Each structure stands twice: as C-alpha cells, then as structure tokens.
Coordinates of C-alpha atoms in Angstrom, one line a residue:
M296 CA 35.8 83.5 190.7
S297 CA 39.3 84.0 189.4
E298 CA 41.8 86.2 191.1
K299 CA 41.7 88.9 188.2
N300 CA 37.9 89.3 188.8
H301 CA 38.3 90.2 192.3
I302 CA 38.2 93.8 191.3
L303 CA 37.5 95.8 194.5
R304 CA 38.8 95.6 197.9
P305 CA 37.5 96.9 201.2
G306 CA 39.2 99.2 203.6
P307 CA 39.9 102.8 204.4
R308 CA 39.3 105.0 201.3
Q309 CA 42.6 106.9 201.8
A310 CA 44.7 103.7 201.9
Q311 CA 46.9 102.6 199.0
R312 CA 44.7 99.8 197.2
P313 CA 46.0 97.3 194.5
D314 CA 45.3 98.3 191.0
P315 CA 44.0 95.0 189.3
K316 CA 42.9 94.5 185.6
M317 CA 39.4 94.6 185.0
T318 CA 37.3 93.0 182.3
C319 CA 34.9 95.7 181.1
F320 CA 32.2 96.4 178.6
A321 CA 31.1 99.7 177.2
A322 CA 27.5 99.6 176.3
V323 CA 27.1 101.6 173.0
P324 CA 24.2 102.6 170.6
R325 CA 24.0 100.2 167.8
G326 CA 25.7 101.3 165.0
A327 CA 28.4 103.2 167.0
E328 CA 30.5 100.2 168.1
E329 CA 33.5 100.8 165.8
I330 CA 33.5 104.5 167.0
A331 CA 33.4 103.6 170.7
A332 CA 36.2 101.2 170.0
H333 CA 38.5 103.7 168.4
E334 CA 37.7 106.0 171.4
L335 CA 38.8 103.3 173.9
E336 CA 41.9 102.8 171.9
Q337 CA 42.8 106.3 172.0
L338 CA 42.3 106.0 175.8
G339 CA 45.0 103.4 175.9
V340 CA 43.0 100.7 177.3
G341 CA 43.7 97.0 176.3
D342 CA 42.0 94.1 174.5
V343 CA 39.6 96.3 172.6
A344 CA 36.9 94.2 170.7
A345 CA 33.8 95.9 169.2
G346 CA 30.7 93.4 169.3
R347 CA 26.9 93.9 168.8
G348 CA 25.8 96.8 171.1
G349 CA 29.0 97.5 172.7
V350 CA 32.8 97.2 173.1
S351 CA 34.7 94.8 175.4
F352 CA 38.2 95.9 176.8
T353 CA 40.5 95.4 179.8
C354 CA 41.8 98.3 182.0
N355 CA 43.1 99.2 185.5
R356 CA 41.3 101.6 187.9
E357 CA 42.6 104.6 186.3
G358 CA 41.5 103.3 182.8
L359 CA 38.0 102.8 184.2
Y360 CA 37.8 106.2 185.4
R361 CA 39.3 107.6 182.2
A362 CA 36.8 105.7 180.0
N363 CA 33.7 107.1 182.0
L364 CA 35.1 110.7 181.9
W365 CA 36.1 110.7 178.1
L366 CA 33.8 108.2 176.3
R367 CA 31.4 110.2 174.0
T368 CA 29.5 107.4 172.3
A369 CA 29.0 104.9 175.1
S370 CA 26.0 104.8 177.4
R371 CA 27.5 102.8 180.4
V372 CA 30.8 101.0 181.4
L373 CA 30.2 97.7 183.1
V374 CA 32.9 95.9 185.1
Q375 CA 32.5 92.0 184.9
L376 CA 32.5 90.2 188.3
A377 CA 31.6 86.7 187.1
L378 CA 30.5 84.6 184.2
F379 CA 28.6 81.2 184.6
P380 CA 26.1 78.9 182.9
C381 CA 22.7 79.5 184.1
L382 CA 19.6 77.3 183.3
S383 CA 17.6 77.5 186.5
P384 CA 16.9 79.7 189.5
E385 CA 19.1 77.7 191.6
E386 CA 22.0 78.0 189.2
L387 CA 21.4 81.8 189.2
Y388 CA 21.2 82.1 192.9
A389 CA 24.3 79.9 193.4
G390 CA 26.4 81.8 190.7
V391 CA 25.4 85.3 192.2
Y392 CA 26.1 83.9 195.9
A393 CA 29.5 82.9 195.1
I394 CA 30.8 86.4 194.3
P395 CA 32.2 87.9 197.5
W396 CA 29.9 90.7 197.7
Q397 CA 30.8 91.8 201.3
E398 CA 34.1 93.0 199.7
L399 CA 32.1 95.3 197.5
I400 CA 29.0 96.4 199.4
T401 CA 28.6 97.1 203.1
P402 CA 25.4 96.8 205.0
A403 CA 25.0 100.7 205.2
M404 CA 25.1 100.9 201.3
T405 CA 22.3 100.7 199.0
L406 CA 22.0 98.8 195.8
A407 CA 19.9 98.1 192.8
V408 CA 19.8 95.4 190.2
D409 CA 19.4 96.0 186.4
C410 CA 18.5 92.8 184.2
S411 CA 18.6 92.1 180.5
L412 CA 17.5 88.8 179.1
R413 CA 17.9 87.1 175.5
D414 CA 17.4 83.5 174.5
S415 CA 17.5 82.0 177.8
A416 CA 15.6 79.5 179.9
L417 CA 14.8 82.3 182.5
T418 CA 12.5 84.6 180.7
H419 CA 11.3 87.0 183.5
S420 CA 13.6 90.0 184.0
G421 CA 11.9 91.0 187.3
F422 CA 12.2 87.5 188.7
V423 CA 16.0 87.4 187.8
A424 CA 16.6 90.9 189.3
L425 CA 14.8 89.6 192.6
K426 CA 16.7 86.4 192.6
T427 CA 20.0 88.1 192.0
K428 CA 19.1 90.8 194.9
D429 CA 18.3 87.9 197.3
A430 CA 21.7 86.2 196.6
V431 CA 23.7 89.4 197.1
V432 CA 22.1 90.4 200.3
D433 CA 22.1 86.9 201.7
R434 CA 26.0 86.7 201.2
I435 CA 26.4 90.1 202.8
R436 CA 24.0 89.2 205.8
E437 CA 26.0 85.9 206.2
A438 CA 29.3 87.7 206.4
C439 CA 28.3 91.0 208.2
G440 CA 25.3 90.1 210.4
S441 CA 23.0 92.7 208.5
R442 CA 22.1 93.6 204.9
P443 CA 21.9 96.5 202.5
S444 CA 18.9 98.2 201.4
V445 CA 17.6 98.5 198.0
D446 CA 17.3 101.9 196.3
T447 CA 16.2 101.9 192.6
A448 CA 16.4 105.6 192.1
A449 CA 20.0 106.5 193.4
P450 CA 21.9 103.4 194.6
D451 CA 25.5 103.3 195.9
V452 CA 26.2 100.3 193.9
R453 CA 24.3 99.2 190.6
I454 CA 24.6 95.5 189.7
N455 CA 23.9 94.5 186.2
V456 CA 22.8 91.1 185.3
H457 CA 23.0 89.9 181.6
L458 CA 21.6 86.6 180.7
S459 CA 22.2 85.6 177.1
K460 CA 21.8 81.9 175.7
N461 CA 21.9 80.6 179.2
V462 CA 25.1 82.3 180.3
C463 CA 24.9 84.8 183.1
T464 CA 27.3 87.8 183.2
V465 CA 27.2 89.6 186.5
S466 CA 28.7 93.2 186.5
L467 CA 28.9 96.4 188.4
D468 CA 27.8 99.5 186.5
S469 CA 30.6 102.0 187.1
S470 CA 28.8 104.8 185.4
G471 CA 25.7 105.3 187.6
D472 CA 23.4 107.2 185.5
A473 CA 23.7 106.7 181.8
L474 CA 26.7 108.5 180.1
D475 CA 24.4 110.3 177.9
R476 CA 23.4 112.4 180.9
R477 CA 26.3 115.0 180.5
G478 CA 24.6 117.5 183.0
Y479 CA 24.3 120.3 180.5
R480 CA 20.8 119.3 179.1
L481 CA 18.4 120.0 182.0
E482 CA 15.4 120.5 179.9
R483 CA 14.5 118.3 176.8
N484 CA 12.4 119.4 173.9
E485 CA 9.9 117.0 172.1
A486 CA 11.6 113.7 170.8
P487 CA 15.4 114.9 171.5
M488 CA 18.3 113.2 170.1
R489 CA 20.4 111.5 172.7
E490 CA 23.8 113.1 173.4
T491 CA 25.7 109.8 172.6
L492 CA 23.9 109.6 169.2
A493 CA 24.9 113.1 168.5
A494 CA 28.5 112.4 169.3
A495 CA 28.5 109.4 167.1
V496 CA 27.0 111.4 164.1
V497 CA 29.5 114.1 164.6
A498 CA 32.3 111.4 164.8
L499 CA 31.1 109.8 161.5
T500 CA 31.4 113.0 159.7
G501 CA 35.1 113.0 160.4
W502 CA 34.8 116.7 161.4
D503 CA 37.8 117.7 163.8
G504 CA 37.1 121.5 164.5
S505 CA 39.2 122.7 161.7
I506 CA 36.3 123.8 159.5
P507 CA 32.9 125.4 160.6
L508 CA 30.0 123.3 161.4
A509 CA 26.4 124.1 161.2
D510 CA 23.2 122.7 162.1
P511 CA 20.1 124.4 160.4
M512 CA 17.4 122.5 162.5
C513 CA 19.3 122.4 165.8
G514 CA 16.4 122.1 168.2
S515 CA 17.8 122.1 171.7
G516 CA 21.4 122.2 170.4
T517 CA 22.6 118.7 171.1
I518 CA 24.5 118.2 167.9
P519 CA 26.3 121.8 168.3
V520 CA 27.2 121.2 171.9
E521 CA 28.6 117.6 171.3
A522 CA 30.6 119.1 168.4
A523 CA 31.9 122.0 170.7
L524 CA 32.9 119.4 173.4
L525 CA 34.8 117.4 170.8
A526 CA 36.6 120.6 169.5
A527 CA 37.4 122.2 172.7
H528 CA 38.8 119.0 174.0
V529 CA 36.1 118.8 176.9
P530 CA 35.5 115.5 178.5
P531 CA 31.8 114.8 178.2
G532 CA 31.7 113.6 181.6
L533 CA 33.2 116.7 183.2
K534 CA 30.1 118.2 184.8
R535 CA 28.5 115.0 186.4
S536 CA 29.3 112.3 188.9
F537 CA 29.8 108.5 188.3
G538 CA 28.6 105.3 190.2
F539 CA 32.3 104.4 190.9
E540 CA 32.8 107.3 193.2
R541 CA 30.7 105.5 195.7
W542 CA 32.4 102.3 195.5
Q543 CA 34.6 101.0 198.4
D544 CA 37.8 101.1 196.4
F545 CA 37.3 104.6 195.0
D546 CA 40.6 106.3 194.7
E547 CA 39.9 110.1 194.9
R548 CA 43.6 111.1 194.3
V549 CA 43.7 109.4 190.9
W550 CA 40.1 110.8 190.0
K551 CA 41.4 114.5 190.8
R552 CA 44.4 114.0 188.8
L553 CA 42.4 113.0 185.7
L554 CA 40.0 115.9 186.2
R555 CA 43.1 118.4 186.5
E556 CA 44.6 116.8 183.4
A557 CA 41.3 117.2 181.4
E558 CA 41.0 120.9 182.5
G559 CA 44.4 121.7 181.6
G560 CA 43.9 120.6 178.0
M561 CA 40.6 122.3 177.3
Q562 CA 40.6 125.0 174.5
R563 CA 38.4 128.0 173.7
L564 CA 36.5 127.9 170.5
P565 CA 37.2 130.1 167.4
L566 CA 34.3 132.6 166.8
G567 CA 31.8 131.4 164.2
L568 CA 33.2 127.7 164.3
I569 CA 30.0 126.2 165.3
T570 CA 26.4 127.5 164.6
G571 CA 23.0 126.3 165.1
Y572 CA 19.7 127.6 163.6
D573 CA 16.0 127.0 164.2
R574 CA 12.5 128.4 163.6
D575 CA 11.4 127.6 167.0
S576 CA 12.3 130.2 169.5
R577 CA 11.8 128.0 172.6
A578 CA 14.0 125.3 171.2
L579 CA 16.7 128.0 170.6
A580 CA 16.3 129.4 174.2
L581 CA 16.9 125.9 175.4
A582 CA 19.8 125.4 173.2
A583 CA 21.4 128.6 174.4
R584 CA 21.1 127.6 178.1
N585 CA 22.5 124.1 177.3
A586 CA 25.5 125.5 175.5
A587 CA 26.1 127.8 178.5
L588 CA 25.9 125.1 181.1
A589 CA 28.4 123.1 178.9
G590 CA 30.8 125.9 179.2
F591 CA 30.3 127.5 175.7
E592 CA 28.5 130.7 176.5
G593 CA 29.6 133.2 173.7
Q594 CA 31.3 130.4 171.7
V595 CA 28.5 128.4 170.0
H596 CA 26.1 130.8 168.5
F597 CA 22.5 130.2 167.7
F598 CA 20.1 132.0 165.2
H599 CA 16.4 132.4 164.8
A600 CA 15.8 131.3 161.0
A601 CA 13.6 128.8 159.0
L602 CA 15.2 126.3 156.8
E603 CA 14.8 128.2 153.6
E604 CA 16.6 131.2 155.3
F605 CA 19.6 129.1 156.2
Q606 CA 22.9 130.4 154.8
P607 CA 26.1 129.0 156.1
E608 CA 29.2 131.3 156.3
G609 CA 32.2 130.4 154.5
D610 CA 33.2 128.3 151.5
K611 CA 33.6 124.9 153.2
G612 CA 32.3 123.3 156.3
V613 CA 30.1 120.4 157.4
V614 CA 26.3 120.9 157.6
I615 CA 24.4 118.2 159.8
I616 CA 20.6 117.9 159.7
N617 CA 18.5 115.7 161.8
P618 CA 15.0 116.2 160.5
P619 CA 11.7 114.5 161.8
Y620 CA 11.1 111.3 160.0
G621 CA 7.4 110.5 160.7
K622 CA 7.9 108.1 163.5
R623 CA 7.3 110.3 166.5
L624 CA 7.0 113.9 165.1
G625 CA 5.1 115.1 162.1
D626 CA 3.2 113.5 159.4
E627 CA 4.8 111.7 156.6
D628 CA 2.9 113.5 153.9
E629 CA 3.8 116.9 155.2
L630 CA 7.5 115.9 155.7
R631 CA 8.0 115.2 152.0
E632 CA 8.0 119.0 151.2
L633 CA 10.4 119.3 154.2
Y634 CA 12.8 116.8 152.7
C635 CA 12.6 118.4 149.1
Q636 CA 13.6 121.7 150.8
I637 CA 16.5 120.1 152.5
G638 CA 17.8 119.0 149.2
D639 CA 17.3 122.5 147.7
V640 CA 19.1 124.2 150.5
L641 CA 22.2 121.9 150.1
K642 CA 22.4 122.4 146.3
K643 CA 21.8 126.2 146.4
R644 CA 23.4 127.4 149.6
C645 CA 26.0 124.9 150.7
R646 CA 28.4 124.5 147.5
G647 CA 31.7 123.5 148.9
W648 CA 30.4 122.1 152.1
T649 CA 29.5 118.4 153.0
G650 CA 26.0 117.6 154.0
F651 CA 25.0 115.0 156.4
I652 CA 21.3 114.0 157.1
L653 CA 20.3 111.6 159.8
T654 CA 16.9 109.9 158.9
G655 CA 14.8 106.9 159.9
N656 CA 12.6 107.0 156.9
L657 CA 14.5 106.1 153.8
E658 CA 11.2 106.7 151.7
L659 CA 11.4 110.3 152.8
A660 CA 15.1 110.5 152.0
K661 CA 14.4 109.9 148.4
Y662 CA 12.8 113.5 148.4
I663 CA 16.1 115.0 149.0
G664 CA 16.7 114.5 145.4
L665 CA 20.6 114.0 145.7
K666 CA 22.7 110.9 145.5
A667 CA 24.5 109.9 148.8
S668 CA 28.1 109.4 148.6
R669 CA 28.1 107.3 151.9
R670 CA 25.6 105.8 154.0
Y671 CA 26.0 104.9 157.8
V672 CA 23.8 102.8 159.8
L673 CA 22.9 104.1 163.3
F674 CA 20.0 103.3 165.8
N675 CA 18.1 106.1 167.4
G676 CA 16.8 104.0 170.3
P677 CA 14.8 101.1 168.4
I678 CA 14.6 103.1 165.1
E679 CA 17.0 102.1 162.4
C680 CA 18.5 105.1 160.9
R681 CA 20.7 106.1 157.9
L682 CA 23.3 108.9 158.0
L683 CA 23.4 110.0 154.6
K684 CA 26.6 111.9 153.2
Y685 CA 26.3 114.5 150.4
E686 CA 29.4 116.2 148.6
M687 CA 28.2 119.5 147.6
Y688 CA 30.8 120.5 144.9

C-alpha cells in the first residue's frame, strides 16, 4: 500500500499527529452527484470528480471532518485504504490482510464490514464480508496477540468493501450512521423522503433564502427543515456524531474548532420565509417537532390546510411539492385527481412563483396540465423520479 494511503496512525489521542492526504469518496443519491461535487468544491477539498453514485475527492483530516459536517446531499464519506485486483477468495484475503490494520484498530475496539458487489467473479456479499473480516482480525491478532470483536449495530470502525469488475476497493466509513440521519427526525411518517434527497431538491430549485419557500404537502416537514438548515447556514451534521470520532487518530481539537466556526456563522430565519402545509394533523405535529429539534422552533411555520386551501403569501417565491406517485402510497387512479388539483393550485394561486414537483410517475405528471420548463432526474431510493419546474408568470 502506498505511503499516501497510510491514513491513520496509532498513539495517544492528544499527541500531535501527521495530517496526510486521503483519497475519499462521497456516496450520493443518483442524480445528485453534480450537486454534491459543487458542495465539496465550496468546502475547499481537492481533485473533485463526480461519477455514477458519488463524488471522489482528496483532503486532509480537517477536510474529512468538514465534509461530514457540511455535506447536505451525500449519504456517506469513505476513505480509501487499498485498491487491488480480486478474482478469488485468496486474492481478497491477501489484499485485505496486506493493510496494516493494527495501526487502525486495537483489539479493544469493535468493527463491522459492509459490502457491495457488481460484475465480479465473487458474487456473494455475505461471503466477501466474512472473508474481509477474517483477514482484518487475523492481521490484528498476528500483531497484537488478540483480536477485536464484531459489532454490526454500533461498531467503533466500519469497513467498506466495494468489488466492481474484479477490482476491490477497501475503505473506512468515516460517517458511521448514514449522513441523512441528521438527528432531528426521530419519528418518520409513512414513506418519508430522505433528508439527503430533500436537500438535493432544494438545491436544484436554486433557492437561496432570499425569497419565500412553501411546501403545500409537507408531511413530516423534511423539505422545509432542509431548506431552513440551508438558509440559516446550519451544518446538517451539527446535532449528531460521526464514525471518525472513534478512530485512533481522531483530533478533537480540530473537530471542536470546526464546530465553533460553524456555530458562529449560523443565522436566525426571517419570519414567514419558510412555511409548510398539510391536511394530516399527525404529520404536522411531527413536522413541528422535527423543526424544533433542528433548532427552528418559531422560525419555520406549519399550517393545517388541504391542498385546495393553499395560498402562499407574497408575490414571488418557490413552491415545492412531493406528492405520492402510486409506487408506495395511494392508488394511481385516485392520484390523477390530485395531480389535476396541483396544476390548478399552481395556475390560480401561485402567480409569480416558481413551482417544483418531484414525482416518480410521469404518467400522473401529465395531469398537472402545465408545461415544465426544466426536468431534473433524481432517484428516490430505487425509484427514478423527475423534478419538474414550472414558471408561473
């Protein structure tokens, strides 16, 4: 393994440690790669390159912490340890064993292995994960005399193995829990939108907090809260912990400085900037609780109203709607009327505003009855969606 990939060092956590360059990969919902690449460029990391399902980049330890704290659209940040050809279980074991795991994991720590496979000779992810685990603990036992335990629920170190076209990439997952787990949404209503997808939708609208934003079908409030985090300059990772905090080389001094810097730049939202509406009282209660947990009690406002009663305040702004599209919630026949209603509300109630509809059903979208000026492809999990833009002159 090359010197630049020796990313972690053992020793006292308070000691001064070298800060080498790391090769990283931010996993991103499909369709949001360019948004995440722009986010990373704004954070000042190097060699940013968007690809399918994620963005590669290089950074030092501070850049890694900053990426986890601030990325709104990424789901994980992985730090590459090794890259090698892998056609057999023996090559997998040898490649993993060659990594100096004793520098990264002590016998007192716990670990877990995540695995993804594509177009490779090895086809069973459970077997690959088990073989990887064996190589890791054997190397540590050889060096230290004892081995770490496996904890799949809350490990100290999460190892990621990605095997694609017989090339194996072994990485450490610096995020721990997925980055969409911001810490503000404790309860989830039926078929919720992931926070990372909501952030991607807000980013694609171009909304920057200078004009109002309204969500007439807000559910548990994910889109309004993600918009609030953006407008108030609040990092989405402020209220959670990360995997790198349990690493051997964790630099608490740098991390605390980044948190202080972030807290110093946060702003209070103007009254009425962001509003959410829904006909479901339970969903609205969840939305208000989520907004409060995110730090926006009294700043993001929610109203009990059916779609046909929606009337935005002001002569211009952005309306975002994420209606059901018959994949998980609601029957397609019943939803046609809803999509007709969305078109009517945009035409009659939202003049001067810009409307955005996220749907995974283009047949239903025809019932909106308006011509979209732009279409963006996004994936809601496995469902290919379109974010449709409507200029309501």
